[in-house]
Tab-separated table of C-alpha atoms in Angstrom:
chain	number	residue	atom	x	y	z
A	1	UNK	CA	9.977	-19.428	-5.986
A	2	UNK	CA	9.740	-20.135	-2.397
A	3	UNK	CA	7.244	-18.649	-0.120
A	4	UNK	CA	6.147	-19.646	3.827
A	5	UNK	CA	4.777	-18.005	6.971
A	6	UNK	CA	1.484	-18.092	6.173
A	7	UNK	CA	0.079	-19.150	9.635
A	8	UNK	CA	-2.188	-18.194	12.334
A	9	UNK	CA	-5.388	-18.067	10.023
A	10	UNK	CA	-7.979	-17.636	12.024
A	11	UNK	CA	-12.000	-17.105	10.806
A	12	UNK	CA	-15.031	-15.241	12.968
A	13	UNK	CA	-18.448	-14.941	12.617
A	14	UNK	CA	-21.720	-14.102	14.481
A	15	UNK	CA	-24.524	-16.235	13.925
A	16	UNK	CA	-26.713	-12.942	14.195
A	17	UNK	CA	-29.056	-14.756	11.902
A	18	UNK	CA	-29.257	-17.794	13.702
A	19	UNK	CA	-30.336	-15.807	16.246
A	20	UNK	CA	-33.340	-13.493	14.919
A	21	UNK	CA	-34.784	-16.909	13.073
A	22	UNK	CA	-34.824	-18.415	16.702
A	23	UNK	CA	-36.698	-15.432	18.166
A	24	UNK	CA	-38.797	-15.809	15.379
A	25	UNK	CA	-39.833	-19.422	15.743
A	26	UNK	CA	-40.349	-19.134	19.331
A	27	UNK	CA	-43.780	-17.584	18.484
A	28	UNK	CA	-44.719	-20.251	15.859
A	29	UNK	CA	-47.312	-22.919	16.316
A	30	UNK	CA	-45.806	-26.584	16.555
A	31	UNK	CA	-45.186	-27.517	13.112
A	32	UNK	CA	-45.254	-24.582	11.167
A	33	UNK	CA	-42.813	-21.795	9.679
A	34	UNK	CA	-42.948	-18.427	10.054
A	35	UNK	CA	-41.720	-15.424	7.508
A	36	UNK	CA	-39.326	-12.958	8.718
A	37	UNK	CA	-41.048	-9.200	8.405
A	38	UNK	CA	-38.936	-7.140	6.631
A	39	UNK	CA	-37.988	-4.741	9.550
A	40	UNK	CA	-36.826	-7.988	11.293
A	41	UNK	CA	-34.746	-8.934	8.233
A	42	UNK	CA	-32.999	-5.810	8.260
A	43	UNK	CA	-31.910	-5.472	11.282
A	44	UNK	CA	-29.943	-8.857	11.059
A	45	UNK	CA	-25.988	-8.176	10.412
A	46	UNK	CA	-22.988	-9.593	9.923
A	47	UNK	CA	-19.566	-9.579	11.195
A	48	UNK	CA	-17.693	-12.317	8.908
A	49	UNK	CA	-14.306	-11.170	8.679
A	50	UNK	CA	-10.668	-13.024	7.909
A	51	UNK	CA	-8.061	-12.419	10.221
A	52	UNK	CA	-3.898	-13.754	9.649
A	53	UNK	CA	-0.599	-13.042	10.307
A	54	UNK	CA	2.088	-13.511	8.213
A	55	UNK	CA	4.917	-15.070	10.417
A	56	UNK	CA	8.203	-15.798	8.899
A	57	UNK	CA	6.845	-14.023	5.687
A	58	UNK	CA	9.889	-14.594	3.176
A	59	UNK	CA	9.378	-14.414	-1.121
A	60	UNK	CA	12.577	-15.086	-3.365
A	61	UNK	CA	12.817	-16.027	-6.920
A	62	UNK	CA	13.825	-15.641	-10.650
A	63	UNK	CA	10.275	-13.442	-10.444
A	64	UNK	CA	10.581	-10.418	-13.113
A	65	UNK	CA	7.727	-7.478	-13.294
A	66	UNK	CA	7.839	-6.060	-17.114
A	67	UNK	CA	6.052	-2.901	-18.026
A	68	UNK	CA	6.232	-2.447	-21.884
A	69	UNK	CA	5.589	0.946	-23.418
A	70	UNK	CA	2.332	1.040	-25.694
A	71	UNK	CA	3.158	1.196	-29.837
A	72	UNK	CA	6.279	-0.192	-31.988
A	73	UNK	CA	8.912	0.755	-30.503
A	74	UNK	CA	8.684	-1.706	-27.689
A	75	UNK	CA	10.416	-0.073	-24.871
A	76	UNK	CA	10.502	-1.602	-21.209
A	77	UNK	CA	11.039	-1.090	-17.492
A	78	UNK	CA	11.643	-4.470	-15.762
A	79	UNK	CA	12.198	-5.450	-12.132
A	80	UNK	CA	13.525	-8.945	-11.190
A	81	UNK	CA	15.145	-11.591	-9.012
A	82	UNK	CA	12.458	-9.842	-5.885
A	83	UNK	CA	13.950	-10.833	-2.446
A	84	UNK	CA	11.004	-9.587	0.035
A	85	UNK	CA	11.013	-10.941	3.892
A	86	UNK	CA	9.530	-9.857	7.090
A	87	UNK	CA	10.571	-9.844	10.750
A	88	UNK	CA	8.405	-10.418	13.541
A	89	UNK	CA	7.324	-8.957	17.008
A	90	UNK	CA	7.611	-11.931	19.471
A	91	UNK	CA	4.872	-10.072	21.728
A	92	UNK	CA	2.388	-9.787	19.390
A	93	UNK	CA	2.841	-12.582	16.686
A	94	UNK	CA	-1.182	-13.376	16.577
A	95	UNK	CA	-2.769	-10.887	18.483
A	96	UNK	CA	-1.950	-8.230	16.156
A	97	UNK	CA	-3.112	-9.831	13.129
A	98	UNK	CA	-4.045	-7.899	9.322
A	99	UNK	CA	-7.515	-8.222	9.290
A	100	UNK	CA	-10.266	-8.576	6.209
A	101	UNK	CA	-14.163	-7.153	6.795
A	102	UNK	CA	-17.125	-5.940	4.811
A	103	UNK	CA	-18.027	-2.866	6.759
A	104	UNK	CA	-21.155	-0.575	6.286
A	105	UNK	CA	-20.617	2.973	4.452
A	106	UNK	CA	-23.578	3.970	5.747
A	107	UNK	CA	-26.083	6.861	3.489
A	108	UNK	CA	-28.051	3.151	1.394
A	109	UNK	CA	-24.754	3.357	-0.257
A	110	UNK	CA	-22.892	-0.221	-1.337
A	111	UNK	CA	-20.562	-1.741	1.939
A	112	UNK	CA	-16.610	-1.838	1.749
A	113	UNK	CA	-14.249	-4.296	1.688
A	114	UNK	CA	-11.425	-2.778	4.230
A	115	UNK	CA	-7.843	-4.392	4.368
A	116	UNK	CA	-6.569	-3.254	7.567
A	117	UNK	CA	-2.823	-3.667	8.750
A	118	UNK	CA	-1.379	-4.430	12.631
A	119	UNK	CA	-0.901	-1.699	14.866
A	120	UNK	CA	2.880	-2.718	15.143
A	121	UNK	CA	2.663	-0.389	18.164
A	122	UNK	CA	6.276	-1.687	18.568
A	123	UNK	CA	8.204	-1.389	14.980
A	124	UNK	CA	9.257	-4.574	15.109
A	125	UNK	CA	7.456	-6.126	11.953
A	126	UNK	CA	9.915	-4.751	9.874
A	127	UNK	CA	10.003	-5.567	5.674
A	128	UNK	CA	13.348	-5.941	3.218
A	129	UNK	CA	12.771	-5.542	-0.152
A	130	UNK	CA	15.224	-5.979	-2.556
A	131	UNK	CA	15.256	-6.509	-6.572
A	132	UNK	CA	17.347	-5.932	-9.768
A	133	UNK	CA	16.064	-2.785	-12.164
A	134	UNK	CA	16.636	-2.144	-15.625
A	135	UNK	CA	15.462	-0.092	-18.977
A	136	UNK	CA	14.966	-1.296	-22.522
A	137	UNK	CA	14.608	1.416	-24.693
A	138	UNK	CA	15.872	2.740	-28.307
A	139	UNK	CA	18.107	-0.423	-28.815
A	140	UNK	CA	20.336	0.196	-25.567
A	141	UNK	CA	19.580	-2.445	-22.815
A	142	UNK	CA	20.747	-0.222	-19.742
A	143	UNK	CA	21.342	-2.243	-16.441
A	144	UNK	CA	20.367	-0.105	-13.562
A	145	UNK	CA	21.663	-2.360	-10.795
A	146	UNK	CA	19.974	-2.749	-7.237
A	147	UNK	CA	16.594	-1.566	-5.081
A	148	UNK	CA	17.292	-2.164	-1.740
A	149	UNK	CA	14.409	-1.318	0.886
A	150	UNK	CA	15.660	-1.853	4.098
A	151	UNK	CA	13.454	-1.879	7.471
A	152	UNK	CA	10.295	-0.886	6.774
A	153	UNK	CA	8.035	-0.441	9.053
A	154	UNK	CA	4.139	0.371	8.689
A	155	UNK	CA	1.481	0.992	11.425
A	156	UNK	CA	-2.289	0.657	11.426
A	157	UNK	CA	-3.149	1.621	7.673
A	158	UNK	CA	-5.472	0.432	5.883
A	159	UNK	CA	-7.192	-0.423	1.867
A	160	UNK	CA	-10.618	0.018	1.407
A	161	UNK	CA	-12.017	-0.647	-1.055
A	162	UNK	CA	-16.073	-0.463	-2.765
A	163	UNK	CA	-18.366	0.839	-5.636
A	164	UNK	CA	-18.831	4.586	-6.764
A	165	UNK	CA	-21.351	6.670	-4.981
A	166	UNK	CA	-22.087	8.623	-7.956
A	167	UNK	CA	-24.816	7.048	-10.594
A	168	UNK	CA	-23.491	6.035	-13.491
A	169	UNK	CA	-19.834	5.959	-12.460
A	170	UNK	CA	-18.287	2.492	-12.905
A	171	UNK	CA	-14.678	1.132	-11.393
A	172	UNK	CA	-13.472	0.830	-8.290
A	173	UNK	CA	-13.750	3.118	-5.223
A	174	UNK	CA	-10.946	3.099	-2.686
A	175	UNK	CA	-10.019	4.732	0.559
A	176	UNK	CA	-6.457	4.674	1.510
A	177	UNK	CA	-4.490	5.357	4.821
A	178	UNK	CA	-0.791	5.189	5.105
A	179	UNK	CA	1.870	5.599	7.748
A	180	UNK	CA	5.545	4.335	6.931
A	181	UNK	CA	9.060	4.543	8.328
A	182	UNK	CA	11.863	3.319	6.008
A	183	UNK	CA	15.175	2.951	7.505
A	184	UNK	CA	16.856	3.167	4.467
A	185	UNK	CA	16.458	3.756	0.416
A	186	UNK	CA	19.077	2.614	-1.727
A	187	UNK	CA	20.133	2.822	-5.468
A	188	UNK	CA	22.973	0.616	-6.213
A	189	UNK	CA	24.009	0.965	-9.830
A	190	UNK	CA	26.506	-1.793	-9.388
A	191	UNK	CA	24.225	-4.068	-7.854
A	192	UNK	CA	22.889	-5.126	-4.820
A	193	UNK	CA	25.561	-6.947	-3.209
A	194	UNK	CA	27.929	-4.043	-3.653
A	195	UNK	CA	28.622	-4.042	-0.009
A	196	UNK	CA	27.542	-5.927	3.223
A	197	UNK	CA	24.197	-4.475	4.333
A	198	UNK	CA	25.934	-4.172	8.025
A	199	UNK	CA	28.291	-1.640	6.277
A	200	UNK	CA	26.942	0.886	4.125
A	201	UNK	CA	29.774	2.934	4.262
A	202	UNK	CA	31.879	0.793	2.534
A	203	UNK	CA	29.999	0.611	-0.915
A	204	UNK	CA	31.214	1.986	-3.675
A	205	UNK	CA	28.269	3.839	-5.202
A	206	UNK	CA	24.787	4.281	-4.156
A	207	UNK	CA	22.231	7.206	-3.687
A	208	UNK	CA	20.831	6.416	0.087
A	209	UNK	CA	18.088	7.937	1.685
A	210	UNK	CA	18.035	7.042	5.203
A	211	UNK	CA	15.123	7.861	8.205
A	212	UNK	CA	11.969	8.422	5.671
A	213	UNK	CA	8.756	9.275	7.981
A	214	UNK	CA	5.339	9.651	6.205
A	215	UNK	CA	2.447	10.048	8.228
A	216	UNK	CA	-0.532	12.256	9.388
A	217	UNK	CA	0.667	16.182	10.422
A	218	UNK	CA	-0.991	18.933	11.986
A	219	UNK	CA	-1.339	22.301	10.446
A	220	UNK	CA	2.217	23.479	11.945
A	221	UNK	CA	3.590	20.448	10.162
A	222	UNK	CA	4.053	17.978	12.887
A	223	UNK	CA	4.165	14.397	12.409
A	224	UNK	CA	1.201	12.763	14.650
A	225	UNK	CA	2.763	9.206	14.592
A	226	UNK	CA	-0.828	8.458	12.833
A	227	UNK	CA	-1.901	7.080	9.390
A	228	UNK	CA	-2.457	9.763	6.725
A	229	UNK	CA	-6.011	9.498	4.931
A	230	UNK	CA	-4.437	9.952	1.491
A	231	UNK	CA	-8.481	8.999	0.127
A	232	UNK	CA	-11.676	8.156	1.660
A	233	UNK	CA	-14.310	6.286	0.480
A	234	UNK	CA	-17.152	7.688	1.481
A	235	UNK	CA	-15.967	11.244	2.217
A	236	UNK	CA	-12.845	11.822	-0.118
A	237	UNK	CA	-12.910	8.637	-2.692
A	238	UNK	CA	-10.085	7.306	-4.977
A	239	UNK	CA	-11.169	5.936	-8.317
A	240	UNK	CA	-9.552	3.816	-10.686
A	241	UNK	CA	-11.853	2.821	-14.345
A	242	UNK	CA	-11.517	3.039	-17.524
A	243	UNK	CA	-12.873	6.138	-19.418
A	244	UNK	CA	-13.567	6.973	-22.614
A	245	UNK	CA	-13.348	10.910	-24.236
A	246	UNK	CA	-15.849	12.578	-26.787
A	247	UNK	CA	-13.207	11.679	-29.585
A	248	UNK	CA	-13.763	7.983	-28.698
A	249	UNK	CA	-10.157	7.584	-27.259
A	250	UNK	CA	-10.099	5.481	-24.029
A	251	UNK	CA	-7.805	6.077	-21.330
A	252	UNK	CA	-7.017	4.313	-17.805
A	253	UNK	CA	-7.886	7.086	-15.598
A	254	UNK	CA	-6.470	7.230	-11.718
A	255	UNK	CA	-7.901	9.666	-9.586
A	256	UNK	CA	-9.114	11.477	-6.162
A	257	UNK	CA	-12.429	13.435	-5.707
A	258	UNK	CA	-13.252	16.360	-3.856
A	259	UNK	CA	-14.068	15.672	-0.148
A	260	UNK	CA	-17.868	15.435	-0.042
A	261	UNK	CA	-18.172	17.461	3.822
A	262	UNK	CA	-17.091	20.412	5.048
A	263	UNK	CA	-13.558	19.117	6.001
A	264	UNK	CA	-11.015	19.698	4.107
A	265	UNK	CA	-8.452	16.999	2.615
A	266	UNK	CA	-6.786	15.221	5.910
A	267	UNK	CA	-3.215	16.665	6.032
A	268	UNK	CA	-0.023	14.643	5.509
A	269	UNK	CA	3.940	14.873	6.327
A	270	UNK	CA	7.136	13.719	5.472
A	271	UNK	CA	10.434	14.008	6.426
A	272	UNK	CA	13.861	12.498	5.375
A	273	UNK	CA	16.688	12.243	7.570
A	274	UNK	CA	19.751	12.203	5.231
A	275	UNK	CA	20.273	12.223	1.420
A	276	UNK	CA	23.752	11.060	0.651
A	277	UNK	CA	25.269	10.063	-2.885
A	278	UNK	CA	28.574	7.787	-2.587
A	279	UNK	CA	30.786	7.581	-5.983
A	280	UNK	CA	34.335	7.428	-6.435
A	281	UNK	CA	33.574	10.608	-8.945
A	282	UNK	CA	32.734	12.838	-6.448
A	283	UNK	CA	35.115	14.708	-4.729
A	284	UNK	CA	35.987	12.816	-1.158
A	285	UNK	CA	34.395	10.377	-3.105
A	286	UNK	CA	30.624	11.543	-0.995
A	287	UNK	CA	28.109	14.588	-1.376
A	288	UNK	CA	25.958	14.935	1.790
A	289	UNK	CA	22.677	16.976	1.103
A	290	UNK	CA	21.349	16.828	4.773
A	291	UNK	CA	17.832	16.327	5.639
A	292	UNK	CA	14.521	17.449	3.606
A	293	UNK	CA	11.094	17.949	5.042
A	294	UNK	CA	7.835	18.404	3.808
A	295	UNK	CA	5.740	20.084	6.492
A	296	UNK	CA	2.237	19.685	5.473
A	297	UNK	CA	0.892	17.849	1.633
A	298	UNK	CA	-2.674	17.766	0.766
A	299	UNK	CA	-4.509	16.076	-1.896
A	300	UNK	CA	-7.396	17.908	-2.442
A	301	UNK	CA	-8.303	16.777	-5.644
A	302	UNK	CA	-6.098	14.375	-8.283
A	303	UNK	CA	-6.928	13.499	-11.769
A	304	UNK	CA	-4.676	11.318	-13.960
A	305	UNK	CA	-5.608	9.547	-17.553
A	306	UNK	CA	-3.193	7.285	-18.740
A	307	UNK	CA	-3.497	6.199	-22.881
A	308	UNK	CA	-1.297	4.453	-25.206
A	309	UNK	CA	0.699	6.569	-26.994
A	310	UNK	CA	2.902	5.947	-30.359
């Protein structure tokens, strides 16, 4: 495995303590120490965050994902050989950095750890994703070729992520916010490499989906070239624990709450360009089903328990 482009780390802080102990000792005596009051103490904050870029990105290798069904029978879904690489906007290579913070939620409640991604105000940091898919299930090991993710592109989202507001809830909270643009989705059952990249008309078979938009949208169902709030965390949260039922079963349990003020769930949108299946069993060998659009999605409240099953 191979992976490089990990420059331009760069680390901030405030010495905001520093400075309130140095306020503080200017009113001491010569020779002696002075306790903060608690008010003082309080009102000191930091700002530590991490800021990098990830120039020249690239990840290649023999690197397989396996999930294996729960019980006997031993079924999998497996993804392998990743290829995963990212351009880079010459204008903004450092100055447009992903940056790490603790940030205060504000209400006593715990503070957040908040991933947040460049502004790419450009498109040019562009991602291509590629890697080999297959199923193992029943006793048939069925090969199901190539996932090719080409050009994508997302701007100013962002991963939060903190503790439950609600006592006696454990896990993790999360907010997410997502805008993407993929240039192009691609199933190639006979691989990959079926055809140059340059030339997509010239494979042989492949579902494409080409010109995906997700993003924020207004009531009438126009994309706002904004990040949609899929969760908050302090006014809509995710969740992710573990959680066990009255019959003592225990379950990995995914979910979304209710939003906690008056607004309602932030409003989402997304629209595909063109759906086209290639196969030399079609007739004209190519079934166009246009575009597809999704006006306005809302999550205003998701609950999903995943258990092992036999």
């Amino acid at each position: 495995m191979r992976r490089s482009g990990f420059d331009g780390l760069q680390l901030r802080r405030r010495a905001a303590a520093a400075a309130a102990a140095a306020l503080a000792c200017a009113a001491c005596h010569a020779g002696e120490m002075q306790a903060l009051a608690d008010d003082e103490l309080a009102a000191v904050r930091g700002a530590d965050g991490l800021a990098f870029n990830l120039q020249n990105f690239s990840l290649t290798g023999p690197l397989t994902l396996t999930y294996t069904m729960p019980g006997p029978s031993g079924n999998t879904l497996w993804f392998s050989n990743l290829a995963l690489s990212r351009s880079d906007d010459p204008a903004a290579t450092f100055s447009d950095p992903y940056l790490l913070k603790v940030a205060s939620r504000g209400g006593g409640l715990a503070d957040v750890i908040r991933l947040s991604e460049p502004a790419n105000a450009n498109g040019l940091l562009k991602w291509q994703i590629a890697a080999d898919w297959g199923v193992n299930a029943d006793g048939i090991d069925f090969q199901g070729g190539g996932l090719v993710v080409q050009d994508l592109v997302t701007r100013g989202g962002s991963v939060t992520l903190t503790t439950p507001a609600t006592p006696g809830v454990e896990g993790i909270a999360f907010g997410l916010a997502l805008r993407a643009d993929i240039g192009n989705l691609l199933i190639r059952p006979r691989g990959r490499d079926d055809t140059s990249l340059a030339d997509p008309a010239s494979v042989s078979e492949q579902w494409r989906l080409s010109g995906i938009h997700l993003g924020a949208a207004s009531d009438s169902g126009v994309l706002l070239g904004t990040p949609w709030v899929i969760a908050d965390a302090t006014n809509q949260p995710g969740i992710v624990n573990a959680v066990t039922d009255s019959s003592g079963v225990s379950s990995l349990h995914l979910g979304i709450g209710w939003p906690t003020s008056a607004a309602a769930a932030l409003i989402g949108g997304l629209a595909i360009d063109s759906i086209v299946f290639k196969s030399e069993a079609l007739p004209g060998g190519m079934l166009d089903l246009g575009s597809s659009r999704i006006g306005t999605m809302q999550i205003q409240y998701l609950d999903i328990k995943l258990r092992a099953g036999y």
